Tab-separated table of C-alpha atoms and ligand atoms in Angstrom:
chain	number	residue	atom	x	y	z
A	1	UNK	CA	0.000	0.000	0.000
A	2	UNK	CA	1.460	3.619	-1.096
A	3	UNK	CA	0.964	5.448	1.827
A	4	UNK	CA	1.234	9.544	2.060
A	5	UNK	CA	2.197	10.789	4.819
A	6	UNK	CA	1.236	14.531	6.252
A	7	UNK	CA	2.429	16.728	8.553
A	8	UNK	CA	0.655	19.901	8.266
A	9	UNK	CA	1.308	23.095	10.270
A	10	UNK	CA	-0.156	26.364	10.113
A	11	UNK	CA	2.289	27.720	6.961
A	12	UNK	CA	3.614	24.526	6.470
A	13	UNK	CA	3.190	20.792	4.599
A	14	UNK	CA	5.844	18.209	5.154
A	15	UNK	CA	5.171	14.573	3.120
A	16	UNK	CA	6.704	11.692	3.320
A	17	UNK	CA	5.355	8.462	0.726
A	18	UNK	CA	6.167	5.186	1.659
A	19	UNK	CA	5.227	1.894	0.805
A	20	UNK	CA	4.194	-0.904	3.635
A	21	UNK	CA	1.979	-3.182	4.454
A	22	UNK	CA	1.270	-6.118	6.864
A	23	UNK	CA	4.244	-8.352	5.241
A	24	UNK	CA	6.856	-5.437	4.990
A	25	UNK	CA	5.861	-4.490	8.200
A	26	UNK	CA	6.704	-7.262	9.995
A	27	UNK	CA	9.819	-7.424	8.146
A	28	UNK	CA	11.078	-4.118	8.820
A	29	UNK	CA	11.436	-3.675	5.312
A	30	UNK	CA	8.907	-0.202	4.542
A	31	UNK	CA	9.655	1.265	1.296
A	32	UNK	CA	10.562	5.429	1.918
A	33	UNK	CA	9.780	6.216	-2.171
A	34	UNK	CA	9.658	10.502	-1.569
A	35	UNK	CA	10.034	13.163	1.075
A	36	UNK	CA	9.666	16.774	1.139
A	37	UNK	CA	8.379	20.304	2.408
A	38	UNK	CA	6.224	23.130	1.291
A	39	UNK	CA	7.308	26.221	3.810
A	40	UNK	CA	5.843	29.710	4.024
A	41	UNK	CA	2.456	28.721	2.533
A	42	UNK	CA	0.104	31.880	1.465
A	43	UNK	CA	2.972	33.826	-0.267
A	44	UNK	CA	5.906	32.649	-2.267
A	45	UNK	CA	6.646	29.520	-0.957
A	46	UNK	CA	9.872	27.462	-0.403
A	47	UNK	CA	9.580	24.173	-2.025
A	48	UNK	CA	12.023	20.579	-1.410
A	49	UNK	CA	11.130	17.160	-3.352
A	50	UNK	CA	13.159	14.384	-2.742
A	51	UNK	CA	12.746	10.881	-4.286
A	52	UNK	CA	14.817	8.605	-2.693
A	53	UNK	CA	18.187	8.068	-3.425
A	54	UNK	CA	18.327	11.117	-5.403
A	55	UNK	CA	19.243	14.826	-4.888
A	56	UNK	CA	16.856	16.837	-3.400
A	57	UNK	CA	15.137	19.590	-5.555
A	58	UNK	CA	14.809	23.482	-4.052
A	59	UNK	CA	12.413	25.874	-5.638
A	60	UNK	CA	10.278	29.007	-4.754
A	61	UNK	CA	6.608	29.237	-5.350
A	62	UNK	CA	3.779	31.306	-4.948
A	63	UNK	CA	1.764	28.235	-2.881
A	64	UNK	CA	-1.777	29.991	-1.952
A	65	UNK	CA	-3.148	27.368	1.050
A	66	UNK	CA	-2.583	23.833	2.220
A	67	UNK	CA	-4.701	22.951	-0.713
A	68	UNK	CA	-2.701	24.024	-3.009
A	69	UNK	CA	0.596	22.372	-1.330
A	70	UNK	CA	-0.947	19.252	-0.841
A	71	UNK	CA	-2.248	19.639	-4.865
A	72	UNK	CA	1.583	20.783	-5.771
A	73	UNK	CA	2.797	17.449	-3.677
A	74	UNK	CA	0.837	15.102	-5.755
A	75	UNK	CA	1.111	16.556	-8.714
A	76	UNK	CA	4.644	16.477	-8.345
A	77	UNK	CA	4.985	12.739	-6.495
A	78	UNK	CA	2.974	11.454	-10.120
A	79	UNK	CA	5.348	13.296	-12.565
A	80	UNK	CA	8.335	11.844	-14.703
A	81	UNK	CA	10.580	14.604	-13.051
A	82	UNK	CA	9.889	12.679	-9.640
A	83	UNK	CA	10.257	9.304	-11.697
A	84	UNK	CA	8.889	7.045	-8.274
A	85	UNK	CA	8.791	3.821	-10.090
A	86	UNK	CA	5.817	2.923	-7.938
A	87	UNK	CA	3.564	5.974	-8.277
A	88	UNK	CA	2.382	6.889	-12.255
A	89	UNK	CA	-0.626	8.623	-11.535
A	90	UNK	CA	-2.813	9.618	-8.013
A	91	UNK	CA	-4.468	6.053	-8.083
A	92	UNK	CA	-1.402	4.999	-6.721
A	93	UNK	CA	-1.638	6.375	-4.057
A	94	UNK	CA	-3.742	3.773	-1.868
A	95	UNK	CA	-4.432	5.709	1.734
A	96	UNK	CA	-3.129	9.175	3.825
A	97	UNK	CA	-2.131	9.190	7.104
A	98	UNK	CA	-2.235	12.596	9.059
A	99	UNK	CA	-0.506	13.843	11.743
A	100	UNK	CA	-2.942	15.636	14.262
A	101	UNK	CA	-1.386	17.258	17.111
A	102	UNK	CA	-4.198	17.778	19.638
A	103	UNK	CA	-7.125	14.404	20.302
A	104	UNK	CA	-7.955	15.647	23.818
A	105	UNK	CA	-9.321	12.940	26.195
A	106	UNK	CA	-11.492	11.534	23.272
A	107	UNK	CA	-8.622	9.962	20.819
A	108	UNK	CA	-6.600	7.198	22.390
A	109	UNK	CA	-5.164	5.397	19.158
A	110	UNK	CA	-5.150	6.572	15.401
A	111	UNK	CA	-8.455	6.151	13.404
A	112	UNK	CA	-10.090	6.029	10.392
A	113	UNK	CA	-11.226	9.602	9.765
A	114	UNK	CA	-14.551	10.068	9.189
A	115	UNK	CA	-17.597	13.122	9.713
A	116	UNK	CA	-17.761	11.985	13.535
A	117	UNK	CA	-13.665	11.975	13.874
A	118	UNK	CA	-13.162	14.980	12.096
A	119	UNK	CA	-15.778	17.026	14.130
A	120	UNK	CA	-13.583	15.562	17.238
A	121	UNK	CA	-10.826	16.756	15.694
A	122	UNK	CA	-13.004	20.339	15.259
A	123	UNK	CA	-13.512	20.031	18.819
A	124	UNK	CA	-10.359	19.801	20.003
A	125	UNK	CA	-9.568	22.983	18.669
A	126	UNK	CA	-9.460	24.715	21.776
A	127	UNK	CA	-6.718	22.910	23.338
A	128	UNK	CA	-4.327	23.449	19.754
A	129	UNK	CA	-5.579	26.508	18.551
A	130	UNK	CA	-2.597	26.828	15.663
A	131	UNK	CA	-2.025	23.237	14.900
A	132	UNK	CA	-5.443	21.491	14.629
A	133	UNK	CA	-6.780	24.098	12.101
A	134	UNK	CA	-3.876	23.578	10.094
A	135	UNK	CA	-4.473	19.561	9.952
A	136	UNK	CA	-7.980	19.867	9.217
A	137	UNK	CA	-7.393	21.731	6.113
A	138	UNK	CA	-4.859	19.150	5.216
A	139	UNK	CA	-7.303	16.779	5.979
A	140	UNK	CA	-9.928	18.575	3.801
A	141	UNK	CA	-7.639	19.214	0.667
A	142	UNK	CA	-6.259	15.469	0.620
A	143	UNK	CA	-10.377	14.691	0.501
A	144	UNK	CA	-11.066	17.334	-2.218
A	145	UNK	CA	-8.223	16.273	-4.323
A	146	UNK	CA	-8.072	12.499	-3.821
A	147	UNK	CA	-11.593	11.912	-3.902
A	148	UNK	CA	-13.738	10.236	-0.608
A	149	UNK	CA	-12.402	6.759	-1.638
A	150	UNK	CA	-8.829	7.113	-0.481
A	151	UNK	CA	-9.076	6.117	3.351
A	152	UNK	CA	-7.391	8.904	5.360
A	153	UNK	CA	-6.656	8.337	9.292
A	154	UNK	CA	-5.817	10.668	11.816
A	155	UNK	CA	-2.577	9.521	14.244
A	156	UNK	CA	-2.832	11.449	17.289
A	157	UNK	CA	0.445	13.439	19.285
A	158	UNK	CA	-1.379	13.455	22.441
A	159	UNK	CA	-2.861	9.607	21.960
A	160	UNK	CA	0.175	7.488	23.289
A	161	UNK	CA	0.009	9.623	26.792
A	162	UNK	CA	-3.858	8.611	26.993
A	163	UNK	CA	-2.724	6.100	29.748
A	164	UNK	CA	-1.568	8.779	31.965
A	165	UNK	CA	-3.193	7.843	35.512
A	166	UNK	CA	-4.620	10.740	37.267
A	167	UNK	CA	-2.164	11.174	39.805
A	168	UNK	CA	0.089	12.512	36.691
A	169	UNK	CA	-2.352	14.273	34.307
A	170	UNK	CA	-4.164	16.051	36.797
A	171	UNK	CA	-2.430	20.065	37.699
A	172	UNK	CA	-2.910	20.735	41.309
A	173	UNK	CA	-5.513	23.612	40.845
A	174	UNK	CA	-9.270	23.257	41.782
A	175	UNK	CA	-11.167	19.886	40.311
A	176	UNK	CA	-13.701	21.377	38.675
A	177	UNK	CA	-11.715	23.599	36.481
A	178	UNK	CA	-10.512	20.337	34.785
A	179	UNK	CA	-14.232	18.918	34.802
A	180	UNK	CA	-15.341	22.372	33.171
A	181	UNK	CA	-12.182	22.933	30.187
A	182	UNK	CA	-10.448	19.553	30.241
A	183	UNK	CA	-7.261	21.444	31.539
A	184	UNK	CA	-4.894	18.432	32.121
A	185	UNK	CA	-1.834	16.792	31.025
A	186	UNK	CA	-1.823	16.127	27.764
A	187	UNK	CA	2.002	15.325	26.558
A	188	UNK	CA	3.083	15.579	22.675
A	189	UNK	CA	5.719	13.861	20.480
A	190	UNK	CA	3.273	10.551	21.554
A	191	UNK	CA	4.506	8.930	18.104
A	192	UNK	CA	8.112	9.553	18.422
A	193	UNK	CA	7.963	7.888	22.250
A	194	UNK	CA	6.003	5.297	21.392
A	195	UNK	CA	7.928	4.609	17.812
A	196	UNK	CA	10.980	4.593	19.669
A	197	UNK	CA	9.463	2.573	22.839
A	198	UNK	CA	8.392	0.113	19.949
A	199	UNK	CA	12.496	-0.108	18.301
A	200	UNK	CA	13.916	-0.605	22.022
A	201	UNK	CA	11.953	-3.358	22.516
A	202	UNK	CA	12.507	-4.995	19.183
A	203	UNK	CA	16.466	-4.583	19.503
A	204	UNK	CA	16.149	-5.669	23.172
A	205	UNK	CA	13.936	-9.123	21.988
A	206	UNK	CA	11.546	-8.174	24.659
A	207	UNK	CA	7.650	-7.978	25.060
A	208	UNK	CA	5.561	-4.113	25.425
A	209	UNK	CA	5.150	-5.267	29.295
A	210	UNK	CA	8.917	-5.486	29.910
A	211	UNK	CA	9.385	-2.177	28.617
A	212	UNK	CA	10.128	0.283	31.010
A	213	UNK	CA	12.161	3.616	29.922
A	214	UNK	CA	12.602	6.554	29.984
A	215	UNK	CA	12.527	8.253	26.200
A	216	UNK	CA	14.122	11.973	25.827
A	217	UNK	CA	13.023	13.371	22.775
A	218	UNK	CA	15.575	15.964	21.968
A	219	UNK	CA	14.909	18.504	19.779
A	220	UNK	CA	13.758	21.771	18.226
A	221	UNK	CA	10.500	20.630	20.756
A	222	UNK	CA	11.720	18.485	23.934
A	223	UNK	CA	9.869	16.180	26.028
A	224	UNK	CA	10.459	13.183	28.298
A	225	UNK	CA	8.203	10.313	28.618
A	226	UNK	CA	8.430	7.150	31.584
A	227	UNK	CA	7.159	4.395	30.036
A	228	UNK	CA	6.279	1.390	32.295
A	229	UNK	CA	4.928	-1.780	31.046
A	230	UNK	CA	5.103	-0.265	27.368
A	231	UNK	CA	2.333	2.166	28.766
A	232	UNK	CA	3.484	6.065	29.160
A	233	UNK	CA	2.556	6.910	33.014
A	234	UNK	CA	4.335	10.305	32.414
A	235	UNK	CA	5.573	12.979	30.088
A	236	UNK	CA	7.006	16.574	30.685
A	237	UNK	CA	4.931	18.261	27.701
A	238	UNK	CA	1.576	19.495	29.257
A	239	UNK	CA	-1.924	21.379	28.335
A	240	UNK	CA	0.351	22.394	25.604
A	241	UNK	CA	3.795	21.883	24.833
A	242	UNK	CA	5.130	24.512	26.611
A	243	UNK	CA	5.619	22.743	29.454
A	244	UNK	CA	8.662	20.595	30.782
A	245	UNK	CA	12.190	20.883	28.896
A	246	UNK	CA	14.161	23.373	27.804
A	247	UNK	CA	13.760	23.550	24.331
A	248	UNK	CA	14.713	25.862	21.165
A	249	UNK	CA	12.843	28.427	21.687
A	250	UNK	CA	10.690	27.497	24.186
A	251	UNK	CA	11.043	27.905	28.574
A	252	UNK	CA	10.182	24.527	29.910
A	253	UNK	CA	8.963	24.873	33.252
A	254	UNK	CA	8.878	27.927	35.050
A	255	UNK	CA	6.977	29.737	38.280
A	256	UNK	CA	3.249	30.190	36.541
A	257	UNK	CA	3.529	33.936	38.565
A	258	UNK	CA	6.339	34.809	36.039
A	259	UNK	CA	3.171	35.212	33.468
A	260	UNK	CA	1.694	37.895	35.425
A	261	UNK	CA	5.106	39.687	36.721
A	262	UNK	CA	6.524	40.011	33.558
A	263	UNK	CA	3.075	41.255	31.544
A	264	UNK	CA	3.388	44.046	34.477
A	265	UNK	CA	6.817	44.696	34.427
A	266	UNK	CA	6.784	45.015	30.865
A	267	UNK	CA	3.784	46.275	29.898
A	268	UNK	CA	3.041	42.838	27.752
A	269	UNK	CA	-0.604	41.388	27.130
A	270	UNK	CA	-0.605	37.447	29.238
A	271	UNK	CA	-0.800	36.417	25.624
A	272	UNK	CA	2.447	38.345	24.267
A	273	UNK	CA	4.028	36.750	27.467
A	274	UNK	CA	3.250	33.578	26.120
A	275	UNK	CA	4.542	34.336	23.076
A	276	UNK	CA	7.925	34.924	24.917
A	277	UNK	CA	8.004	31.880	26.262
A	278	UNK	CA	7.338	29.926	23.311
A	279	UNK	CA	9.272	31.508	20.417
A	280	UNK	CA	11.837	34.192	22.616
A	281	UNK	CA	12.851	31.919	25.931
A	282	UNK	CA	14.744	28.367	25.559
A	283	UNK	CA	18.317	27.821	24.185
A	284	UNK	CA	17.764	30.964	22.076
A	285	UNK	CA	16.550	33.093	24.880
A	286	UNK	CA	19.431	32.239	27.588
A	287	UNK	CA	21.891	32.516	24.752
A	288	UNK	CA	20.936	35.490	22.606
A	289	UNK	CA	22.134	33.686	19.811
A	290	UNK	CA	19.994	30.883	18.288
A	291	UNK	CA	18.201	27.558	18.888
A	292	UNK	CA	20.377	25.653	17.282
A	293	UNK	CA	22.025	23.460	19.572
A	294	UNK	CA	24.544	22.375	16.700
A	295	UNK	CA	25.881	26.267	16.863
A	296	UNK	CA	25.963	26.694	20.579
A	297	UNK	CA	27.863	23.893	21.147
A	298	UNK	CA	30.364	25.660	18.032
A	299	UNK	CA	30.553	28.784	19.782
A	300	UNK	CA	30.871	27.651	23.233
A	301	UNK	CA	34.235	25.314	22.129
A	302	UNK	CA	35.069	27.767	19.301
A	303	UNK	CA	34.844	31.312	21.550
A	304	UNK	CA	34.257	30.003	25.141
A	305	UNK	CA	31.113	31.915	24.638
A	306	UNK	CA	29.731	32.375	28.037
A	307	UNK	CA	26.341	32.318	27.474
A	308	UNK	CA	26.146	29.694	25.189
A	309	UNK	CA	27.872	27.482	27.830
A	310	UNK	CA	24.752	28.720	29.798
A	311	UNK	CA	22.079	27.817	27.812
A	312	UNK	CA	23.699	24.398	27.049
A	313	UNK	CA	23.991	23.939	31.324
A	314	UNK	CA	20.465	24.492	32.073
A	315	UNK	CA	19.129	22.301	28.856
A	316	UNK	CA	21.285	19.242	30.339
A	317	UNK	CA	20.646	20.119	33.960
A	318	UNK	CA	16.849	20.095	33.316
A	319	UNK	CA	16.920	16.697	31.006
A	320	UNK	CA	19.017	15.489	33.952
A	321	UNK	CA	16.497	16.078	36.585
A	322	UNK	CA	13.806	14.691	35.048
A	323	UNK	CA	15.351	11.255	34.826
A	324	UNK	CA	15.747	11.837	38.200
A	325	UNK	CA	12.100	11.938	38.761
A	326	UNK	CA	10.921	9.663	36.188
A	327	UNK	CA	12.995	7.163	38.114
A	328	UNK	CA	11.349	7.698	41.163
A	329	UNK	CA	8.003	7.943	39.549
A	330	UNK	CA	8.488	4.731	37.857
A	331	UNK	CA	10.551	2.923	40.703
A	332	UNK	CA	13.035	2.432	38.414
A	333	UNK	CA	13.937	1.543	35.099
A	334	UNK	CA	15.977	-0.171	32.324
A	335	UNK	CA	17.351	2.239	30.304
A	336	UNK	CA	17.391	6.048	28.960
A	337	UNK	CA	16.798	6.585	25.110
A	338	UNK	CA	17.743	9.386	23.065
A	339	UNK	CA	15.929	10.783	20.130
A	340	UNK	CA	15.507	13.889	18.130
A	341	UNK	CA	17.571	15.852	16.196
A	342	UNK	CA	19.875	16.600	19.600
A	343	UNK	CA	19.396	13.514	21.081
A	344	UNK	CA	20.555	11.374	18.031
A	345	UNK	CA	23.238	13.569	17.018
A	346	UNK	CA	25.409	15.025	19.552
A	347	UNK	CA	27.472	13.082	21.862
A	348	UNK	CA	28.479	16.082	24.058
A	349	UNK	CA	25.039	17.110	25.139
A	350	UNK	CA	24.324	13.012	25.874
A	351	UNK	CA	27.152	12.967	27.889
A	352	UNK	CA	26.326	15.881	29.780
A	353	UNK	CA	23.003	14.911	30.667
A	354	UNK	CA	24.113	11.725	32.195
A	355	UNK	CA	27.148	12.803	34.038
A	356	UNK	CA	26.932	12.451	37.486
A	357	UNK	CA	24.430	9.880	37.020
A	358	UNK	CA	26.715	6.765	37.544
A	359	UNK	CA	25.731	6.634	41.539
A	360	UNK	CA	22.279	5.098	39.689
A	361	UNK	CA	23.949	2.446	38.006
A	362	UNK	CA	23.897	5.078	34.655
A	363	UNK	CA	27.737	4.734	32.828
A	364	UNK	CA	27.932	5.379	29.226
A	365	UNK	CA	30.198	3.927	27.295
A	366	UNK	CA	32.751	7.198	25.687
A	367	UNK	CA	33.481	5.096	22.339
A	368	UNK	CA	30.033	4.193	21.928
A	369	UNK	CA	28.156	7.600	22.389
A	370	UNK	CA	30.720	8.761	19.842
A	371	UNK	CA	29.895	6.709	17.553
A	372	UNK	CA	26.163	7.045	17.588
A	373	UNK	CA	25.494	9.729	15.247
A	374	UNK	CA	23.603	10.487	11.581
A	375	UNK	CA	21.408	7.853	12.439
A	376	UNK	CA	22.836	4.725	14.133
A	377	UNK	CA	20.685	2.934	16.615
A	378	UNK	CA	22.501	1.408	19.256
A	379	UNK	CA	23.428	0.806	22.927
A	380	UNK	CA	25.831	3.653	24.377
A	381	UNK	CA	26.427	2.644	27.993
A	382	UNK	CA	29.123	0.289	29.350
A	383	UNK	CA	28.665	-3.436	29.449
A	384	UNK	CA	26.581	-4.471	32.619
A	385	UNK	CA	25.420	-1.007	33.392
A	386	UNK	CA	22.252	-0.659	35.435
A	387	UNK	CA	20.917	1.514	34.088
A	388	UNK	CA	21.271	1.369	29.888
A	389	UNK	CA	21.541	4.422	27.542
A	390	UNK	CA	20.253	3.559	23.713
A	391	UNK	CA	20.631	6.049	20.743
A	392	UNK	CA	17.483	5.362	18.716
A	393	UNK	CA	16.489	8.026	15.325
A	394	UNK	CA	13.305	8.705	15.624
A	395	UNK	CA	10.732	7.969	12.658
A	396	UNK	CA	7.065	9.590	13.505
A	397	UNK	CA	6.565	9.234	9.787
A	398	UNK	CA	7.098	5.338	9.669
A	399	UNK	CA	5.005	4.919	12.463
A	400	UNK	CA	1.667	6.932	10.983
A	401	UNK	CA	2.175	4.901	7.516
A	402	UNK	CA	2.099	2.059	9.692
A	403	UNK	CA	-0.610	2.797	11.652
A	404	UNK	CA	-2.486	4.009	8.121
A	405	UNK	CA	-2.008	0.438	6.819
A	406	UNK	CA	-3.384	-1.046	10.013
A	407	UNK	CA	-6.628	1.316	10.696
A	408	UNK	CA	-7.718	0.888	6.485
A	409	UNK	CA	-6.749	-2.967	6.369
A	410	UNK	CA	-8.890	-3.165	9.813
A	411	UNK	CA	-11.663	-1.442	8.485
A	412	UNK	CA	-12.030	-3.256	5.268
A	413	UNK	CA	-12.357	-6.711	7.610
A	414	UNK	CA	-15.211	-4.534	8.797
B	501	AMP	P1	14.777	18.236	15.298
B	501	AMP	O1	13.735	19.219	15.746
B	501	AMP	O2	14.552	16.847	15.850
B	501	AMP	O3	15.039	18.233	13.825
B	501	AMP	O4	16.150	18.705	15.984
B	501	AMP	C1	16.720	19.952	15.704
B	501	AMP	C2	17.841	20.201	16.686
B	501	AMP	O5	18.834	19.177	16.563
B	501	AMP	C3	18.579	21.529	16.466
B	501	AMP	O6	18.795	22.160	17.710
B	501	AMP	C4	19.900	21.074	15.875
B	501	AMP	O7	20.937	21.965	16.159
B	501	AMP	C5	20.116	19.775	16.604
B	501	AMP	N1	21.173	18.986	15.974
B	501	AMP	C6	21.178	18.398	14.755
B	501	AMP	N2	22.391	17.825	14.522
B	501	AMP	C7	23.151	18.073	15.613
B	501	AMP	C8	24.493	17.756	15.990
B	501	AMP	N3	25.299	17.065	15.191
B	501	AMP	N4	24.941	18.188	17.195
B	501	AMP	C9	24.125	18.885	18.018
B	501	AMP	N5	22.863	19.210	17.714
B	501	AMP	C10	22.377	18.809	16.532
């Protein structure tokens, strides 16, 4: 089955087409065909198309809306200039599989979308006031375009952290204000944790219920997630994903009373302050130079750059605390993965979170974490250690064409 994949956002498209189904799946042997981006949607638009194995192409656009994008994807995923053996015209392309950011309490595992999911996703709208809208109209144009016979299923960010108990999703302010707006825990990146819950416990040769980790998902977003029994009981992303980490752009956790201090102190709207501390605060805001952790770590070895250094401290110090607590949380646990653009990639902030950590059994293995980069999956920590560290690349795409395959094939038995 030719699966596309989509990953709206509110100016954005990102696609990935790959081919799986039962067999290949259970041979780890998915088919990636194409990938690619549409950026700055509504004005002239930056455009990459990449069939596998070849050299990506870069082009500007004027790209209107997501229908348009999502029109300009297929059109180009069907032509000769593409040249994907496997896909000659749109009827080869057998199912879509969304990424929606926000399912509330209601979504607990990807579906088939149909009227009734869609006006759940409509109603979730509240809690992801950007992102929702965005996948809906992806969700609309793939409908328009493809027709109503190409299934099309919805994979959730918030659905893997559905087995939260209470004791974790519930914020310690009066009951009733979560009975009357559902404000809770939520958690995000639920499809990286679980994709990567799911490759630890195939390279382990273990079953879901002997999984218990703890998965950092490092990067432009962060969150951690305990997972016990295969089931996440925890995860540092909240109501939104503000919450938790330190992360690119955004502050992690903070005092709440910092909202209402700094709106007086500098004259800012609560919502500008938000704005802050999701686009202005993070790596970028302690450094005053970016939120890319790739150039902080350059300028801190390169120029001894003082705040850099800083902002690369309190990102580690953070990630290292919360292991701390998912540990006790959990009451224990096999191992720590890393995922994510930072977590894959850089050694030096790996080692730095876990330093200090031996005391709990937690020794990585120097050769090892060096050589986990650019996509390796692996073990990183010594021989025998308690507590094991795993480098595993993330794949959020793989996982929704999966789950695509698996909601249509189920629903056809229906
Ligand atoms: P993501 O959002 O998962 O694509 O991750 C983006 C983040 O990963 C950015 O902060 C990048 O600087 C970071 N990153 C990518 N490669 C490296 C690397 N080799 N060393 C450190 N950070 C990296």
């Amino acid at each position: 089955m030719n699966v596309l994949v989509l990953n709206c956002g509110s100016s954005s498209v990102k696609f990935q087409l790959i081919a799986t189904d039962l067999d290949l799946i259970a041979k780890n042997a998915d088919r990636k065909l194409a990938r690619g981006m549409i950026e700055r949607i509504g004005g002239e638009a930056i455009i990459t198309f990449r069939a596998e194995g070849r050299p990506p192409q870069r082009f500007a656009s004027a790209v209107r809306d997501h229908r348009a994008a999502v029109d300009q994807i297929l059109r180009w995923s069907c032509s000769t200039e593409a040249n994907i053996d496997a896909i000659r015209s749109v009827a080869d392309i057998h199912a879509v599989g969304h990424r929606v950011v926000h399912g509330g309490e209601r979504f607990t595992r990807s579906l088939l979308i149909t009227d009734e999911v869609l006006r759940g996703i409509e109603d979730c709208i509240d809690l992801a006031p950007l992102h929702n809208p965005a996948n809906i109209r992806g969700i609309m144009a793939a409908r328009e375009i493809l027709g109503p016979g190409v299934p099309q299923v919805a994979v959730f960010d918030t659905a893997f952290h559905q087995t939260l108990p209470e004791h974790a999703y519930l914020y310690a302010i009066p009951y009733q204000l979560y009975r009357r707006h559902r404000i809770r825990r939520y958690g995000f990146h639920g499809t990286s944790h679980r994709y990567v819950a799911y490759r630890y416990r195939t390279l382990r040769g273990i079953a879901r219920e002997q999984t218990d980790i703890i998965t950092l998902h490092l990067g432009n977003g962060c969150s951690a997630t305990a997972i016990k029994r295969g089931q996440s009981v925890d995860t540092s992303m909240g109501l939104t994903p503000l919450e938790g980490l330190v992360m690119g752009t955004r502050s992690g956790d903070i005092d709440p009373a910092i909202v209402d201090f700094l709106a007086a102190k500098e004259g800012l709207t609560t919502q500008e302050v938000e704005m802050l501390l999701n686009k202005q605060s993070g790596l970028l805001g302690i450094s005053g130079l970016t939120n890319d952790m790739r150039e902080l770590l350059d300028e801190a070895r390169e120029h001894d750059d003082r705040r850099a250094r800083l902002a690369i401290e309190i990102f580690c110090y953070r990630a290292r605390k919360y292991i701390g607590a998912y540990l006790a949380a959990m009451g224990g646990a096999d191992a720590v993965v890393f995922t994510g653009g930072i977590g894959e990639n850089s050694p030096d902030v790996r080692a730095r979170i876990c330093a200090g950590l031996e005391w709990m059994g937690l020794e990585l293995d120097q050769e090892q974490n060096l050589a986990h980069t650019n996509g390796r999956e692996g073990l990183i920590s010594r021989d025998g250690a308690r507590l094991a560290a795993y480098v595993i690349p993330t794949d959020e795409e793989l996982l929704i064409a999966r789950d695509t395959v698996r909601c249509v094939l189920a629903a056809e038995e229906h």
